[in-house]
XYZ file of C-alpha atoms in Angstrom:
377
model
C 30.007 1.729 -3.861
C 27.869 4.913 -4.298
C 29.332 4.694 -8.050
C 27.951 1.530 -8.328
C 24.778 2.998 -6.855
C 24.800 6.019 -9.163
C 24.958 3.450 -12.703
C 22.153 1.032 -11.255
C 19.545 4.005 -10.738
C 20.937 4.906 -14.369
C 19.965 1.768 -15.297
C 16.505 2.180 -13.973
C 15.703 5.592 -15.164
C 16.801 4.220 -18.541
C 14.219 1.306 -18.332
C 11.766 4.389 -18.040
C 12.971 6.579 -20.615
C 10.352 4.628 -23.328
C 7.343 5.792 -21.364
C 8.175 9.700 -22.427
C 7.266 10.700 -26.233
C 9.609 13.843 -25.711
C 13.263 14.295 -24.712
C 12.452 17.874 -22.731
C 9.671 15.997 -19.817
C 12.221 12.625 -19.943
C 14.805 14.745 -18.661
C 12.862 16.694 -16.248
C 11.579 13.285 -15.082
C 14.938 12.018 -14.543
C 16.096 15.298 -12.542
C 13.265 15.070 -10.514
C 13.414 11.321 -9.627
C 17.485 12.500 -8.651
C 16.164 15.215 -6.628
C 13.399 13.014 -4.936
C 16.845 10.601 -3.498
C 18.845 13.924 -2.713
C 19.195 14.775 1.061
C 17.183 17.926 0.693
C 14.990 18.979 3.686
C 12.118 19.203 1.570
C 11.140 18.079 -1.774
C 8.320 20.645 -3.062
C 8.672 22.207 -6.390
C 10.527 25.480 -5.654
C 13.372 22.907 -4.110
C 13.179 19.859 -6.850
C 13.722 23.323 -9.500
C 16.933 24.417 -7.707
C 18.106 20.748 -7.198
C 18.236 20.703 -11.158
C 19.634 23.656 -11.762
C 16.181 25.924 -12.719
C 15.468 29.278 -11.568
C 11.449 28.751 -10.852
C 9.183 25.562 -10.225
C 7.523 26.059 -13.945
C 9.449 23.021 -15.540
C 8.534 21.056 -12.281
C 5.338 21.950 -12.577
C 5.020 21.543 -16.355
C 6.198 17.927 -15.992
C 3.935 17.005 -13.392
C 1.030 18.228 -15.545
C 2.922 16.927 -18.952
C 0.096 14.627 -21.183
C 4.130 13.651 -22.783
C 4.339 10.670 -20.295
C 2.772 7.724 -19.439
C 2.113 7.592 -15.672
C 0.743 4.058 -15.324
C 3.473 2.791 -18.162
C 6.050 4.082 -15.207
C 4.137 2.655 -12.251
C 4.206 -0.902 -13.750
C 8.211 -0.261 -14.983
C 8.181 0.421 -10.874
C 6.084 -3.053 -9.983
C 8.339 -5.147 -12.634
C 11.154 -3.459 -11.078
C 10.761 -4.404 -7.332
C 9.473 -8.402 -8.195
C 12.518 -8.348 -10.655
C 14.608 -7.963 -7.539
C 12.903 -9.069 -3.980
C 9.983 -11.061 -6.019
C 8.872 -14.818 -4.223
C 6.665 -16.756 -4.509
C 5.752 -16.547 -0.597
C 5.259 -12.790 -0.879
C 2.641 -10.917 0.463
C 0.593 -8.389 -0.923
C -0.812 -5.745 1.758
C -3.260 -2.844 0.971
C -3.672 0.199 3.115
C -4.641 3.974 2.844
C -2.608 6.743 3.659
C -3.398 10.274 4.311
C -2.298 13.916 2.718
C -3.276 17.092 4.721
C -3.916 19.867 2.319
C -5.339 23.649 2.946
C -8.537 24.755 0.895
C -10.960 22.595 -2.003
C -9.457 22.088 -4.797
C -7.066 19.713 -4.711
C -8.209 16.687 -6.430
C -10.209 14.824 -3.996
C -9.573 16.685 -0.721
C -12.511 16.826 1.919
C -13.067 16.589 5.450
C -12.544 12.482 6.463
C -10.793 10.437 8.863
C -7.448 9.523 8.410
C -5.870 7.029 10.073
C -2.163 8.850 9.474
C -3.360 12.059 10.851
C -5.030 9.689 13.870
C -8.011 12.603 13.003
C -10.974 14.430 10.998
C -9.318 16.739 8.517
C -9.289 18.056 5.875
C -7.114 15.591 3.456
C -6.480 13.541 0.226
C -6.618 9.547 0.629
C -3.993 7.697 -1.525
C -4.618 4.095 -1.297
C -1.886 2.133 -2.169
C -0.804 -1.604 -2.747
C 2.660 -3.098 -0.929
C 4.592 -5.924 -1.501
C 6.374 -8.247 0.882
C 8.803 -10.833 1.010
C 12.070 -11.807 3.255
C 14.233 -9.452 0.789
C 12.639 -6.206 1.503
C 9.156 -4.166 0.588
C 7.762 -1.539 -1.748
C 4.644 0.079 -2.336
C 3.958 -1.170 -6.300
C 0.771 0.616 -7.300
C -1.408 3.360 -6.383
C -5.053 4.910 -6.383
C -6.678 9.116 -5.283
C -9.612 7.725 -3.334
C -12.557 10.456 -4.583
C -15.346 10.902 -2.315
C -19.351 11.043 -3.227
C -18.473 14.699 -3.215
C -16.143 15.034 -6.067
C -17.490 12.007 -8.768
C -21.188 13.909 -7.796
C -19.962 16.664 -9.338
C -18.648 16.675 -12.648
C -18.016 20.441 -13.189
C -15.703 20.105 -10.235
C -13.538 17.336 -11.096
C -13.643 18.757 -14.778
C -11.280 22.011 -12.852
C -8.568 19.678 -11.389
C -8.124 17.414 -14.721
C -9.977 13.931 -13.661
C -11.826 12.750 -16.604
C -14.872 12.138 -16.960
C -14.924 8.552 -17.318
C -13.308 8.389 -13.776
C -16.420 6.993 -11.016
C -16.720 6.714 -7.464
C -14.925 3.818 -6.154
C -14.416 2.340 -2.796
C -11.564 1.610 -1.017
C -12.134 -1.922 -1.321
C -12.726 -1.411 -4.701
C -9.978 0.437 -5.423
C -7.786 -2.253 -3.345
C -9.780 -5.236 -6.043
C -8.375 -3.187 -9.050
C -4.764 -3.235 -7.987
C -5.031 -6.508 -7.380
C -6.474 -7.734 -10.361
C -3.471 -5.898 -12.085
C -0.822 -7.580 -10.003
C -2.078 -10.911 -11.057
C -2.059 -9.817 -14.642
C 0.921 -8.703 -14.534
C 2.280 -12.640 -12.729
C 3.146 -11.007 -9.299
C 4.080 -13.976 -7.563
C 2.659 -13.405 -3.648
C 1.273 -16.394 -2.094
C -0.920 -14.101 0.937
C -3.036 -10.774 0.660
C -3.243 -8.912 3.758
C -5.143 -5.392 5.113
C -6.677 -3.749 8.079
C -10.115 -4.121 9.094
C -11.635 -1.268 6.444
C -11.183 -4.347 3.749
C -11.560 -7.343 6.080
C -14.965 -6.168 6.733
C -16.207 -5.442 3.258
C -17.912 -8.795 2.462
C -17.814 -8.164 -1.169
C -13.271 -8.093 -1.724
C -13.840 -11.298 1.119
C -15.667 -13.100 -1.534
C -13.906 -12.007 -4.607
C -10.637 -13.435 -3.301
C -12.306 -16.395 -2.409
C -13.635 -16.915 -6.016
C -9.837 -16.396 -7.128
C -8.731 -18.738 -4.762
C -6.603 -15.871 -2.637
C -5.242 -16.763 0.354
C -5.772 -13.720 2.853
C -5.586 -12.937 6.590
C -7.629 -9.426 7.103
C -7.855 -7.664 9.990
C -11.572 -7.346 11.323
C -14.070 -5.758 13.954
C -14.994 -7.284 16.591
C -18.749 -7.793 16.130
C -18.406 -9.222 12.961
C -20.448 -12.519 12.627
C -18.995 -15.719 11.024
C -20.609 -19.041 10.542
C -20.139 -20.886 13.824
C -22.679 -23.980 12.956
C -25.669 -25.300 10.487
C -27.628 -21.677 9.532
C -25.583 -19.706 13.165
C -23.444 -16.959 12.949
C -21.253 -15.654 15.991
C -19.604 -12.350 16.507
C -16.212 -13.063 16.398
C -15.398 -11.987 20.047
C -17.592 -14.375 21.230
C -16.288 -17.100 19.525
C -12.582 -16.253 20.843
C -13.972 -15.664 24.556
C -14.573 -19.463 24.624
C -11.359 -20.493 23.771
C -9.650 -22.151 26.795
C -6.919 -20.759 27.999
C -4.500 -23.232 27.269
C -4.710 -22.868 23.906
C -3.265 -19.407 23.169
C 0.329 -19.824 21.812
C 3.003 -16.904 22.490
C 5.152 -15.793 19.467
C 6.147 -13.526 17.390
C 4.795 -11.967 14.468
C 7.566 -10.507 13.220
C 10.476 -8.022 14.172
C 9.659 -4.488 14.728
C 12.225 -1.004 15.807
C 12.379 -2.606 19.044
C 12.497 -6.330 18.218
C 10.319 -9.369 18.145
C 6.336 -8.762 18.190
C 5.431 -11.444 20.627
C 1.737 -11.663 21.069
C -0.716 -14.583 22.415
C -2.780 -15.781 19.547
C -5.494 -18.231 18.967
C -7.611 -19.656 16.380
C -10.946 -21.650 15.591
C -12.295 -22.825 12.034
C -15.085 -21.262 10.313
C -17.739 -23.259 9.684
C -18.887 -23.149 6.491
C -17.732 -24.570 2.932
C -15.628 -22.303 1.225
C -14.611 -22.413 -2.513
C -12.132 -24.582 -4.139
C -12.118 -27.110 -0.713
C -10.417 -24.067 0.983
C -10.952 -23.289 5.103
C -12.023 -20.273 6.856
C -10.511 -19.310 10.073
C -10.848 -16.067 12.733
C -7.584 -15.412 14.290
C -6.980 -13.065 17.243
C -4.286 -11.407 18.763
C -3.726 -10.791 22.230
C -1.433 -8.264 24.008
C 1.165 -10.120 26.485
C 0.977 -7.155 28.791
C -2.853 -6.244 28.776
C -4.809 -9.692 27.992
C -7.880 -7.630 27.146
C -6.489 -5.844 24.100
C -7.417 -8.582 21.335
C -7.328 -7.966 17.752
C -9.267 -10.185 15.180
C -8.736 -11.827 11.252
C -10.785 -13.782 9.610
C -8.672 -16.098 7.444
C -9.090 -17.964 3.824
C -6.683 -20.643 2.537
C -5.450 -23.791 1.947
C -6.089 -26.977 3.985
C -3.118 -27.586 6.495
C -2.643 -23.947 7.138
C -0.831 -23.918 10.036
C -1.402 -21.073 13.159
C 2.348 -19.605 12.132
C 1.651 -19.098 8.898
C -1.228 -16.879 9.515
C 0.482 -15.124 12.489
C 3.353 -14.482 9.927
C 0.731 -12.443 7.261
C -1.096 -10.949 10.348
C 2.542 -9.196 10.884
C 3.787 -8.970 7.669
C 0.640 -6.049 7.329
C 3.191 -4.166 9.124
C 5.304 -4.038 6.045
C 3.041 -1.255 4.570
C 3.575 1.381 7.117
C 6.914 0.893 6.747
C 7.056 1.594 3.201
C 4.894 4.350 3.848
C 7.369 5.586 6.173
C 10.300 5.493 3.613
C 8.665 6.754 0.914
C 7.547 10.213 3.053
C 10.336 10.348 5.151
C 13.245 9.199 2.397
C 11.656 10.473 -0.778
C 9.367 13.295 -0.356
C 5.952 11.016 -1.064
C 3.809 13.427 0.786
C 5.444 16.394 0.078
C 3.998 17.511 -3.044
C 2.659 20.520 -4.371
C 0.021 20.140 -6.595
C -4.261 20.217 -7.142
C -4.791 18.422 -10.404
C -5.549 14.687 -10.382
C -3.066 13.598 -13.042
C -0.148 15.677 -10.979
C -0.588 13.750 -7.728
C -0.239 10.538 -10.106
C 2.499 11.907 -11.438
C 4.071 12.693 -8.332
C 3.085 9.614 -6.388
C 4.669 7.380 -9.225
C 7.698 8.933 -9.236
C 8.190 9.339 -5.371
C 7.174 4.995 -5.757
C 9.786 4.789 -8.158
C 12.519 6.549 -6.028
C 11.904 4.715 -3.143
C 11.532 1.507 -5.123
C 15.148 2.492 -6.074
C 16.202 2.641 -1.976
C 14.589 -0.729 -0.937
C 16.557 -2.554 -3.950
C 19.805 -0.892 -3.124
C 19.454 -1.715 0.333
C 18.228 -5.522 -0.810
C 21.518 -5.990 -2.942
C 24.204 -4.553 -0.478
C 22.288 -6.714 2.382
C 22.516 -9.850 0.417
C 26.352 -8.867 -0.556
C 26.941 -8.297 3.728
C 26.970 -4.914 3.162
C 25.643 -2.449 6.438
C 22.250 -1.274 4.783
C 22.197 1.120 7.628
C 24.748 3.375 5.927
C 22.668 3.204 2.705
C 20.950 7.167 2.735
C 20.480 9.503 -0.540
């Protein structure tokens, strides 16, 4: 079996091997992809080097730095890659941020800001990332550095850790729209997009899926107003506090590391037309053992939605911290070692490819009966 194992990531580092115009970074690229799936305790460049046989972290270095290779060539191969082998058509797509702690200013985009990994203020790099979904597994498929105001203000600055100059400020939202709009280039076939309440409260991604007709549950605060009647809004909370009682349904959202996510959950329409004779709804989420914990959506899709479909994308948003999980804890993702911009792509992508690597193996041996809980590096 871990034969087998060896010739499909073979097979996958081959389907790579184009995106390198010289033989010395393809190999280094290959050894470092090996040593991102070996059970090392850490996976930093003095540790990748000895993994591959080197006596210093200069050819790691070198090839995280390397102009030689295409990194966004590679993160597609990665994207192709996981729909090639868990892709449906009832997929979801999920984004969400994730946070690096770093020490001093001069990594590429580090400052001060809240991050919801850290649960803090730090000082930090935000990657923000796109996941995809389905019954056969999930995998984060593309990638973004969120730069503060700080760092596109000042040119000089982002000039010293390598991002060009024709790289601007962008959101998170935005950032979330351009991954998007390169999955459905690329025929990603995901039928629901899904995030927390940092994109379900941006109005402007709301109404740029809604002009390309994509379905979405998105998390959301709770005084966010939604049209309740001819020229009224209503805060969402108050439109869920007058919801009867006897129409909150208990179920799950999904299985979690200690089994089914049962939660009470209730819904009411939102009323206003919507593009494409589409329906708006808010959704909330109610904790079983403390009824005053409520979460809220607000919802896009087709007519004759039903409440457990949107209850299943509500949970499937879980999928993302999950792949977060495996990619830090399995492949090294945020265990790198480097400042400039085009060496945390470089890293992130190939930490994204290794990891891509672990979800399909784990897909094919589960679909063969195999235990995927023996499945390690």
């Amino acid at each position: 079996m871990v034969a087998s194992w060896d010739d499909e990531l073979g097979d996958l580092l081959a389907r790579i091997a184009g995106r390198f115009t010289r033989v010395e970074p393809r190999k280094r690229g290959f050894a470092y992809v090996r040593g991102l799936l070996a059970p090392l305790e850490r996976r930093n460049g003095w540790t990748l080097a000895e993994q591959a046989g080197d006596g210093s972290p200069d050819g790691v270095q070198a090839l995280l730095c390397s102009p030689c290779w295409d990194r966004d060539a590679v993160r597609d191969d990665v994207r192709d890659y996981v729909v090639e082998h868990i892709g449906d058509p009832d997929g979801v797509l999920i984004a969400d941020e994730t946070g690096f702690a770093k020490k001093g200013n001069r990594s590429a985009g580090v400052q001060r800001q809240y991050s919801g990994t850290l649960g803090r203020t730090d000082n930090c790099q935000i990657g923000v990332f796109l996941a995809y979904a389905t019954g056969k597994g999930r995998a984060l498929i593309d990638r973004e550095l969120y730069l503060p105001v700080s760092w596109t203000g000042d040119r000089d600055r982002c000039r010293r850790a390598a991002i060009p100059d024709e790289v601007a400020f962008a959101t998170k939202p935005q950032q979330a729209r351009m991954m998007l709009e390169r999955a459905i280039a690329a025929g990603v076939p995901f039928a629901w997009f899904t995030a927390d309440e940092l994109y379900g409260q941006n109005p402007g991604l709301r109404g740029w899926l809604e002009e390309q007709d994509i379905s979405y549950v998105m998390a959301t605060r709770c005084d966010d107003e939604v049209a309740s009647g001819l020229h009224t809004t209503t805060r969402v909370d108050a439109l869920i506090g007058k919801v009867p009682g006897g129409a909150w349904r208990r179920t799950s959202c999904g299985d979690g590391a200690h089994g089914p996510r049962v939660y009470d959950w209730a819904w009411l329409p939102i009323r206003r037309p919507f593009l494409h004779g589409r329906r708006g709804w808010v959704l909330a989420r109610r904790s079983v053992s403390d009824p005053t914990e409520i979460a809220y959506y607000v919802c896009f899709g087709k007519r004759g939605t039903r409440l457990r479909e949107l209850v299943r994308v509500a949970g499937s948003r879980w999928a993302v911290e999950e792949s977060f999980q495996t990619a830090k804890n399995e492949v090294g993702l945020d265990q790198y070692q480097v400042r400039r911009y085009d060496a945390w792509y470089a890293h992130i992508t190939l930490a994204m490819l290794a990891a891509a690597f672990l979800v399909v193996t784990r897909a094919g041996e589960a679909a063969k009966g195999a235990p995927t809980t023996a499945i390690t590096r």
